[in-house]
Amino acid sequence: MKRNWWKIVCVFLLTGICTIGFIGQVPAKPILNETIRNLYFHVPMWFCMMIFFITSVVYAIKYLRNPKETYNLHSVEFANTGILFGMLGLITGMIWANYTWGAPWSNDPKQIGAAIALLIYLAYLVLRNSIENPEHKARIGAVYNIFAFALLFPTIWIIPRMVESLHPGGQGNPAFSAKDADVHMRMIFWLLAVPGWMLLGLWITNLHIRLFNVQKT
Amino acid sequence: MSIIQKIFLCFAALFLTTIKIMAQTTKPEMADQLHSNGKIYVVVAVVLTILAGLFFYLIKLDRKMRKFEKQQKP
């Protein structure tokens, strides 16, 4: 029970966000209308993806410095969860865009950048699965992981900000502009939504890692 | 046209544009009725039920995993 307190926190935070997310007061904005509530559900997906990719690359570097199997395992599983959250972010973004931009895919620089970033990470999984030798697999995978992480910066942080975009916050904050969310929404976003979804991802990753360890022995 | 007249016209033009902007910013349409008649709670109940089911499943999986881990490490 002591080691699992964060799972209980996860349950509370997500229950909170699924209640306040619908009932809570939100600012009335043109075009967005009630869909501004997606801030609690769509935007945290990207935040979580970034957090998991950072964790993954940290473990990849750790593995290259000291080739322990557990570092390799953590690196892969965090990348997997990151890809899951990225996919969910892309799909929910398309659903949202269908109502606010008029089409699910409008070749917006943010959409293209996110899609490229995810494809690069999918290539990471393909690369790993195509190598038989487990040691080569881990080492080449870790090196590629660093490249994939480096490519996240131009594809989702830099290029979408340099060009005109339909997505809010094109010139400045990448996720949401100061105009759209008021202080109340931001507080819920940072205190409930981001940690809640992040802990859920952590839980899933934790289960995967333990499953692998149980299967191995 | 004197400089004062020009300045006056500039201000008049500015004023007119602000009126136009103000006319455009009517209150955006929100689902106020859904909130006032309480039907939003139906949505919340559905989402919370799904979430409860998901958590139940995750916790069950977690427990099962712990059992296996304990079997392996006597």
mmCIF file of C-alpha atoms in Angstrom:
data_model
loop_
_atom_site.group_PDB
_atom_site.id
_atom_site.type_symbol
_atom_site.label_atom_id
_atom_site.label_comp_id
_atom_site.label_asym_id
_atom_site.label_seq_id
_atom_site.Cartn_x
_atom_site.Cartn_y
_atom_site.Cartn_z
ATOM 1 C CA MET A 1 0.000 0.000 0.000
ATOM 2 C CA LYS A 2 2.812 2.394 0.848
ATOM 3 C CA ARG A 3 4.437 1.995 -2.551
ATOM 4 C CA ASN A 4 1.133 2.403 -4.366
ATOM 5 C CA TRP A 5 0.019 5.784 -3.045
ATOM 6 C CA TRP A 6 0.523 7.371 -6.470
ATOM 7 C CA LYS A 7 -1.987 4.982 -8.033
ATOM 8 C CA ILE A 8 -4.618 6.192 -5.563
ATOM 9 C CA VAL A 9 -3.650 9.788 -6.373
ATOM 10 C CA CYS A 10 -4.111 8.934 -10.065
ATOM 11 C CA VAL A 11 -7.642 7.612 -9.453
ATOM 12 C CA PHE A 12 -8.581 10.748 -7.495
ATOM 13 C CA LEU A 13 -7.095 13.181 -9.998
ATOM 14 C CA LEU A 14 -8.735 11.564 -13.027
ATOM 15 C CA THR A 15 -12.087 11.264 -11.264
ATOM 16 C CA GLY A 16 -11.738 14.949 -10.418
ATOM 17 C CA ILE A 17 -10.875 16.005 -13.930
ATOM 18 C CA CYS A 18 -13.711 13.970 -15.472
ATOM 19 C CA THR A 19 -16.164 15.694 -13.135
ATOM 20 C CA ILE A 20 -14.849 19.262 -13.064
ATOM 21 C CA GLY A 21 -14.023 19.012 -16.742
ATOM 22 C CA PHE A 22 -17.715 18.878 -17.575
ATOM 23 C CA ILE A 23 -19.361 20.757 -14.712
ATOM 24 C CA GLY A 24 -16.793 23.501 -14.034
ATOM 25 C CA GLN A 25 -17.119 27.039 -15.293
ATOM 26 C CA VAL A 26 -15.290 27.833 -18.519
ATOM 27 C CA PRO A 27 -14.847 31.154 -20.309
ATOM 28 C CA ALA A 28 -17.199 31.702 -23.252
ATOM 29 C CA LYS A 29 -15.081 32.002 -26.399
ATOM 30 C CA PRO A 30 -16.158 32.370 -30.014
ATOM 31 C CA ILE A 31 -15.543 29.332 -32.287
ATOM 32 C CA LEU A 32 -14.386 27.228 -29.326
ATOM 33 C CA ASN A 33 -17.645 27.495 -27.350
ATOM 34 C CA GLU A 34 -17.961 24.469 -25.044
ATOM 35 C CA THR A 35 -15.144 22.596 -26.784
ATOM 36 C CA ILE A 36 -12.681 24.616 -24.678
ATOM 37 C CA ARG A 37 -13.199 21.824 -22.124
ATOM 38 C CA ASN A 38 -10.977 19.695 -24.343
ATOM 39 C CA LEU A 39 -8.101 21.573 -22.744
ATOM 40 C CA TYR A 40 -8.393 19.101 -19.864
ATOM 41 C CA PHE A 41 -8.305 16.063 -22.128
ATOM 42 C CA HIS A 42 -6.527 16.748 -25.422
ATOM 43 C CA VAL A 43 -3.684 19.024 -24.301
ATOM 44 C CA PRO A 44 -2.445 16.804 -21.395
ATOM 45 C CA MET A 45 -1.923 13.991 -23.953
ATOM 46 C CA TRP A 46 0.889 16.026 -25.552
ATOM 47 C CA PHE A 47 2.356 17.042 -22.215
ATOM 48 C CA CYS A 48 2.434 13.398 -21.160
ATOM 49 C CA MET A 49 3.924 12.322 -24.486
ATOM 50 C CA MET A 50 6.748 14.814 -24.019
ATOM 51 C CA ILE A 51 7.376 13.732 -20.413
ATOM 52 C CA PHE A 52 7.517 10.047 -21.409
ATOM 53 C CA PHE A 53 9.809 10.696 -24.366
ATOM 54 C CA ILE A 54 12.152 12.667 -22.101
ATOM 55 C CA THR A 55 12.170 9.772 -19.592
ATOM 56 C CA SER A 56 12.790 7.336 -22.436
ATOM 57 C CA VAL A 57 15.792 9.244 -23.773
ATOM 58 C CA VAL A 58 17.227 9.606 -20.260
ATOM 59 C CA TYR A 59 17.117 5.817 -19.851
ATOM 60 C CA ALA A 60 18.580 5.374 -23.356
ATOM 61 C CA ILE A 61 21.580 7.538 -22.397
ATOM 62 C CA LYS A 62 21.882 5.677 -19.104
ATOM 63 C CA TYR A 63 21.949 2.391 -21.034
ATOM 64 C CA LEU A 64 24.672 3.617 -23.364
ATOM 65 C CA ARG A 65 26.799 4.671 -20.400
ATOM 66 C CA ASN A 66 26.143 1.509 -18.424
ATOM 67 C CA PRO A 67 24.510 -1.346 -20.395
ATOM 68 C CA LYS A 68 22.082 -2.701 -17.814
ATOM 69 C CA GLU A 69 19.040 -4.561 -19.128
ATOM 70 C CA THR A 70 16.660 -2.660 -16.839
ATOM 71 C CA TYR A 71 17.608 0.713 -18.401
ATOM 72 C CA ASN A 72 16.894 -0.688 -21.838
ATOM 73 C CA LEU A 73 13.525 -2.022 -20.685
ATOM 74 C CA HIS A 74 12.522 1.301 -19.115
ATOM 75 C CA SER A 75 13.586 3.186 -22.225
ATOM 76 C CA VAL A 76 11.445 1.040 -24.539
ATOM 77 C CA GLU A 77 8.370 0.976 -22.335
ATOM 78 C CA PHE A 78 8.375 4.737 -21.759
ATOM 79 C CA ALA A 79 8.731 5.277 -25.513
ATOM 80 C CA ASN A 80 5.770 2.917 -26.054
ATOM 81 C CA THR A 81 3.584 4.839 -23.623
ATOM 82 C CA GLY A 82 4.734 8.122 -25.167
ATOM 83 C CA ILE A 83 3.655 6.897 -28.602
ATOM 84 C CA LEU A 84 0.282 5.812 -27.183
ATOM 85 C CA PHE A 85 -0.331 9.271 -25.721
ATOM 86 C CA GLY A 86 0.908 10.965 -28.889
ATOM 87 C CA MET A 87 -1.512 8.907 -31.002
ATOM 88 C CA LEU A 88 -4.376 9.786 -28.667
ATOM 89 C CA GLY A 89 -3.335 13.448 -28.860
ATOM 90 C CA LEU A 90 -3.329 13.358 -32.647
ATOM 91 C CA ILE A 91 -6.725 11.617 -32.886
ATOM 92 C CA THR A 92 -8.404 13.855 -30.297
ATOM 93 C CA GLY A 93 -6.839 16.860 -32.030
ATOM 94 C CA MET A 94 -8.414 15.769 -35.312
ATOM 95 C CA ILE A 95 -11.828 15.361 -33.689
ATOM 96 C CA TRP A 96 -11.527 18.816 -32.133
ATOM 97 C CA ALA A 97 -10.238 20.349 -35.379
ATOM 98 C CA ASN A 98 -13.232 18.944 -37.266
ATOM 99 C CA TYR A 99 -15.476 21.227 -35.216
ATOM 100 C CA THR A 100 -13.296 24.305 -34.839
ATOM 101 C CA TRP A 101 -11.214 24.402 -38.036
ATOM 102 C CA GLY A 102 -13.830 22.752 -40.239
ATOM 103 C CA ALA A 103 -11.824 19.662 -41.194
ATOM 104 C CA PRO A 104 -10.062 16.879 -39.298
ATOM 105 C CA TRP A 105 -6.877 17.331 -41.302
ATOM 106 C CA SER A 106 -6.068 20.722 -42.781
ATOM 107 C CA ASN A 107 -2.330 20.196 -43.335
ATOM 108 C CA ASP A 108 -1.642 22.576 -40.501
ATOM 109 C CA PRO A 109 2.067 22.798 -39.598
ATOM 110 C CA LYS A 110 1.316 21.602 -36.066
ATOM 111 C CA GLN A 111 -0.540 18.543 -37.317
ATOM 112 C CA ILE A 112 2.122 17.658 -39.872
ATOM 113 C CA GLY A 113 4.911 18.209 -37.345
ATOM 114 C CA ALA A 114 3.225 16.000 -34.744
ATOM 115 C CA ALA A 115 2.568 13.287 -37.332
ATOM 116 C CA ILE A 116 6.214 13.308 -38.470
ATOM 117 C CA ALA A 117 7.426 13.138 -34.868
ATOM 118 C CA LEU A 118 5.203 10.131 -34.199
ATOM 119 C CA LEU A 119 6.301 8.384 -37.400
ATOM 120 C CA ILE A 120 9.928 8.822 -36.345
ATOM 121 C CA TYR A 121 9.113 7.140 -33.036
ATOM 122 C CA LEU A 122 7.192 4.357 -34.786
ATOM 123 C CA ALA A 123 10.338 3.770 -36.858
ATOM 124 C CA TYR A 124 12.142 3.309 -33.525
ATOM 125 C CA LEU A 125 9.897 0.341 -32.719
ATOM 126 C CA VAL A 126 10.271 -1.069 -36.234
ATOM 127 C CA LEU A 127 14.057 -0.749 -36.014
ATOM 128 C CA ARG A 128 14.185 -2.501 -32.653
ATOM 129 C CA ASN A 129 11.955 -5.345 -33.772
ATOM 130 C CA SER A 130 14.013 -5.921 -36.917
ATOM 131 C CA ILE A 131 17.221 -6.701 -34.973
ATOM 132 C CA GLU A 132 17.602 -10.258 -33.677
ATOM 133 C CA ASN A 133 20.607 -9.943 -31.364
ATOM 134 C CA PRO A 134 19.255 -8.536 -28.065
ATOM 135 C CA GLU A 135 22.447 -6.629 -27.302
ATOM 136 C CA HIS A 136 22.560 -4.958 -30.720
ATOM 137 C CA LYS A 137 18.846 -4.312 -30.457
ATOM 138 C CA ALA A 138 19.266 -2.464 -27.177
ATOM 139 C CA ARG A 139 22.322 -0.500 -28.235
ATOM 140 C CA ILE A 140 21.140 0.562 -31.707
ATOM 141 C CA GLY A 141 17.692 1.274 -30.267
ATOM 142 C CA ALA A 142 19.182 3.544 -27.613
ATOM 143 C CA VAL A 143 21.225 5.472 -30.189
ATOM 144 C CA TYR A 144 18.209 5.876 -32.462
ATOM 145 C CA ASN A 145 16.144 6.990 -29.462
ATOM 146 C CA ILE A 146 18.477 9.961 -28.988
ATOM 147 C CA PHE A 147 18.098 10.914 -32.654
ATOM 148 C CA ALA A 148 14.321 10.564 -32.478
ATOM 149 C CA PHE A 149 14.255 12.769 -29.385
ATOM 150 C CA ALA A 150 16.436 15.388 -31.056
ATOM 151 C CA LEU A 151 14.023 15.474 -34.003
ATOM 152 C CA LEU A 152 11.113 16.245 -31.661
ATOM 153 C CA PHE A 153 12.465 19.767 -31.274
ATOM 154 C CA PRO A 154 12.274 20.929 -34.890
ATOM 155 C CA THR A 155 9.075 19.000 -35.636
ATOM 156 C CA ILE A 156 6.896 19.981 -32.705
ATOM 157 C CA TRP A 157 8.629 22.877 -30.961
ATOM 158 C CA ILE A 158 10.359 25.048 -33.559
ATOM 159 C CA ILE A 159 8.886 24.779 -37.066
ATOM 160 C CA PRO A 160 5.202 25.067 -36.056
ATOM 161 C CA ARG A 161 6.029 28.314 -34.278
ATOM 162 C CA MET A 162 7.838 29.809 -37.242
ATOM 163 C CA VAL A 163 4.946 29.544 -39.670
ATOM 164 C CA GLU A 164 1.309 30.563 -39.587
ATOM 165 C CA SER A 165 -0.852 28.010 -37.869
ATOM 166 C CA LEU A 166 -4.506 27.528 -37.037
ATOM 167 C CA HIS A 167 -3.506 26.024 -33.717
ATOM 168 C CA PRO A 168 -3.565 28.445 -30.781
ATOM 169 C CA GLY A 169 -0.309 29.767 -29.428
ATOM 170 C CA GLY A 170 1.538 29.635 -32.751
ATOM 171 C CA GLN A 171 3.583 32.651 -31.731
ATOM 172 C CA GLY A 172 4.634 31.838 -28.191
ATOM 173 C CA ASN A 173 3.378 29.085 -25.940
ATOM 174 C CA PRO A 174 3.052 25.897 -27.965
ATOM 175 C CA ALA A 175 0.062 24.427 -26.167
ATOM 176 C CA PHE A 176 -2.471 27.122 -25.462
ATOM 177 C CA SER A 177 -2.508 30.879 -25.713
ATOM 178 C CA ALA A 178 -2.990 33.158 -22.744
ATOM 179 C CA LYS A 179 -6.223 34.476 -24.229
ATOM 180 C CA ASP A 180 -8.032 31.160 -24.274
ATOM 181 C CA ALA A 181 -7.719 29.753 -20.779
ATOM 182 C CA ASP A 182 -8.432 31.822 -17.693
ATOM 183 C CA VAL A 183 -6.652 31.417 -14.356
ATOM 184 C CA HIS A 184 -9.294 28.989 -13.063
ATOM 185 C CA MET A 185 -8.887 26.673 -16.058
ATOM 186 C CA ARG A 186 -5.112 26.837 -15.908
ATOM 187 C CA MET A 187 -5.077 25.845 -12.264
ATOM 188 C CA ILE A 188 -7.254 22.793 -12.920
ATOM 189 C CA PHE A 189 -5.103 21.998 -15.941
ATOM 190 C CA TRP A 190 -1.803 22.037 -14.056
ATOM 191 C CA LEU A 191 -2.985 20.602 -10.744
ATOM 192 C CA LEU A 192 -5.430 17.915 -11.924
ATOM 193 C CA ALA A 193 -5.262 17.179 -15.629
ATOM 194 C CA VAL A 194 -1.520 16.961 -16.352
ATOM 195 C CA PRO A 195 -0.506 14.993 -13.208
ATOM 196 C CA GLY A 196 -3.604 12.779 -13.474
ATOM 197 C CA TRP A 197 -3.017 11.640 -17.033
ATOM 198 C CA MET A 198 0.712 11.413 -16.428
ATOM 199 C CA LEU A 199 0.228 9.055 -13.485
ATOM 200 C CA LEU A 200 -2.110 6.910 -15.595
ATOM 201 C CA GLY A 201 0.626 6.605 -18.221
ATOM 202 C CA LEU A 202 3.144 5.804 -15.510
ATOM 203 C CA TRP A 203 0.852 3.080 -14.173
ATOM 204 C CA ILE A 204 0.510 1.495 -17.627
ATOM 205 C CA THR A 205 4.293 1.632 -18.127
ATOM 206 C CA ASN A 206 4.849 0.143 -14.672
ATOM 207 C CA LEU A 207 2.539 -2.789 -15.507
ATOM 208 C CA HIS A 208 4.346 -3.392 -18.802
ATOM 209 C CA ILE A 209 7.772 -3.420 -17.157
ATOM 210 C CA ARG A 210 6.614 -5.812 -14.445
ATOM 211 C CA LEU A 211 4.951 -8.058 -17.018
ATOM 212 C CA PHE A 212 8.226 -8.280 -18.927
ATOM 213 C CA ASN A 213 10.146 -9.118 -15.748
ATOM 214 C CA VAL A 214 7.627 -11.799 -14.752
ATOM 215 C CA GLN A 215 7.706 -13.367 -18.221
ATOM 216 C CA LYS A 216 11.494 -13.390 -18.341
ATOM 217 C CA THR A 217 12.044 -15.468 -15.215
ATOM 218 C CA MET B 1 -7.753 70.428 -44.570
ATOM 219 C CA SER B 2 -6.113 71.643 -41.410
ATOM 220 C CA ILE B 3 -4.075 69.378 -39.190
ATOM 221 C CA ILE B 4 -6.737 69.508 -36.484
ATOM 222 C CA GLN B 5 -9.383 68.361 -38.920
ATOM 223 C CA LYS B 6 -7.137 65.480 -39.972
ATOM 224 C CA ILE B 7 -6.580 64.402 -36.378
ATOM 225 C CA PHE B 8 -10.296 64.638 -35.721
ATOM 226 C CA LEU B 9 -11.060 62.458 -38.747
ATOM 227 C CA CYS B 10 -8.497 59.899 -37.617
ATOM 228 C CA PHE B 11 -10.121 59.638 -34.215
ATOM 229 C CA ALA B 12 -13.555 59.430 -35.787
ATOM 230 C CA ALA B 13 -12.382 56.561 -37.994
ATOM 231 C CA LEU B 14 -10.864 54.774 -34.985
ATOM 232 C CA PHE B 15 -14.076 55.232 -33.049
ATOM 233 C CA LEU B 16 -16.158 53.816 -35.878
ATOM 234 C CA THR B 17 -13.944 50.718 -36.174
ATOM 235 C CA THR B 18 -14.246 50.052 -32.451
ATOM 236 C CA ILE B 19 -18.024 50.240 -32.725
ATOM 237 C CA LYS B 20 -17.849 47.664 -35.508
ATOM 238 C CA ILE B 21 -15.649 45.380 -33.391
ATOM 239 C CA MET B 22 -17.980 45.745 -30.432
ATOM 240 C CA ALA B 23 -20.929 44.819 -32.604
ATOM 241 C CA GLN B 24 -19.129 41.634 -33.650
ATOM 242 C CA THR B 25 -18.318 40.470 -30.141
ATOM 243 C CA THR B 26 -21.718 39.221 -29.105
ATOM 244 C CA LYS B 27 -21.608 36.571 -26.411
ATOM 245 C CA PRO B 28 -20.461 33.233 -27.833
ATOM 246 C CA GLU B 29 -23.057 30.517 -27.722
ATOM 247 C CA MET B 30 -22.522 28.104 -24.824
ATOM 248 C CA ALA B 31 -24.505 25.025 -23.828
ATOM 249 C CA ASP B 32 -26.085 26.855 -20.914
ATOM 250 C CA GLN B 33 -29.310 24.891 -21.089
ATOM 251 C CA LEU B 34 -27.473 21.583 -20.788
ATOM 252 C CA HIS B 35 -25.976 22.879 -17.558
ATOM 253 C CA SER B 36 -29.084 24.549 -16.157
ATOM 254 C CA ASN B 37 -31.418 21.580 -16.615
ATOM 255 C CA GLY B 38 -28.847 19.228 -15.107
ATOM 256 C CA LYS B 39 -28.544 16.873 -18.093
ATOM 257 C CA ILE B 40 -24.783 17.428 -18.027
ATOM 258 C CA TYR B 41 -24.744 15.176 -14.959
ATOM 259 C CA VAL B 42 -25.887 12.312 -17.179
ATOM 260 C CA VAL B 43 -22.718 12.786 -19.231
ATOM 261 C CA VAL B 44 -20.601 13.009 -16.091
ATOM 262 C CA ALA B 45 -22.187 9.818 -14.726
ATOM 263 C CA VAL B 46 -21.440 7.945 -17.952
ATOM 264 C CA VAL B 47 -17.827 9.127 -18.079
ATOM 265 C CA LEU B 48 -17.265 8.314 -14.405
ATOM 266 C CA THR B 49 -18.720 4.821 -14.881
ATOM 267 C CA ILE B 50 -16.329 4.172 -17.762
ATOM 268 C CA LEU B 51 -13.452 5.513 -15.690
ATOM 269 C CA ALA B 52 -14.435 3.328 -12.726
ATOM 270 C CA GLY B 53 -14.505 0.285 -15.009
ATOM 271 C CA LEU B 54 -11.070 1.124 -16.391
ATOM 272 C CA PHE B 55 -9.610 1.590 -12.916
ATOM 273 C CA PHE B 56 -11.212 -1.645 -11.706
ATOM 274 C CA TYR B 57 -9.551 -3.449 -14.603
ATOM 275 C CA LEU B 58 -6.163 -1.811 -13.987
ATOM 276 C CA ILE B 59 -6.236 -2.579 -10.259
ATOM 277 C CA LYS B 60 -7.198 -6.203 -10.934
ATOM 278 C CA LEU B 61 -4.309 -6.516 -13.377
ATOM 279 C CA ASP B 62 -1.971 -4.925 -10.844
ATOM 280 C CA ARG B 63 -3.026 -7.383 -8.118
ATOM 281 C CA LYS B 64 -2.634 -10.367 -10.412
ATOM 282 C CA MET B 65 0.836 -9.196 -11.341
ATOM 283 C CA ARG B 66 1.789 -8.848 -7.688
ATOM 284 C CA LYS B 67 0.683 -12.427 -7.049
ATOM 285 C CA PHE B 68 2.977 -13.662 -9.822
ATOM 286 C CA GLU B 69 5.850 -11.561 -8.512
ATOM 287 C CA LYS B 70 5.420 -13.018 -5.044
ATOM 288 C CA GLN B 71 5.372 -16.557 -6.409
ATOM 289 C CA GLN B 72 8.675 -15.977 -8.151
ATOM 290 C CA LYS B 73 10.367 -14.433 -5.133
ATOM 291 C CA PRO B 74 9.658 -16.728 -2.178
#
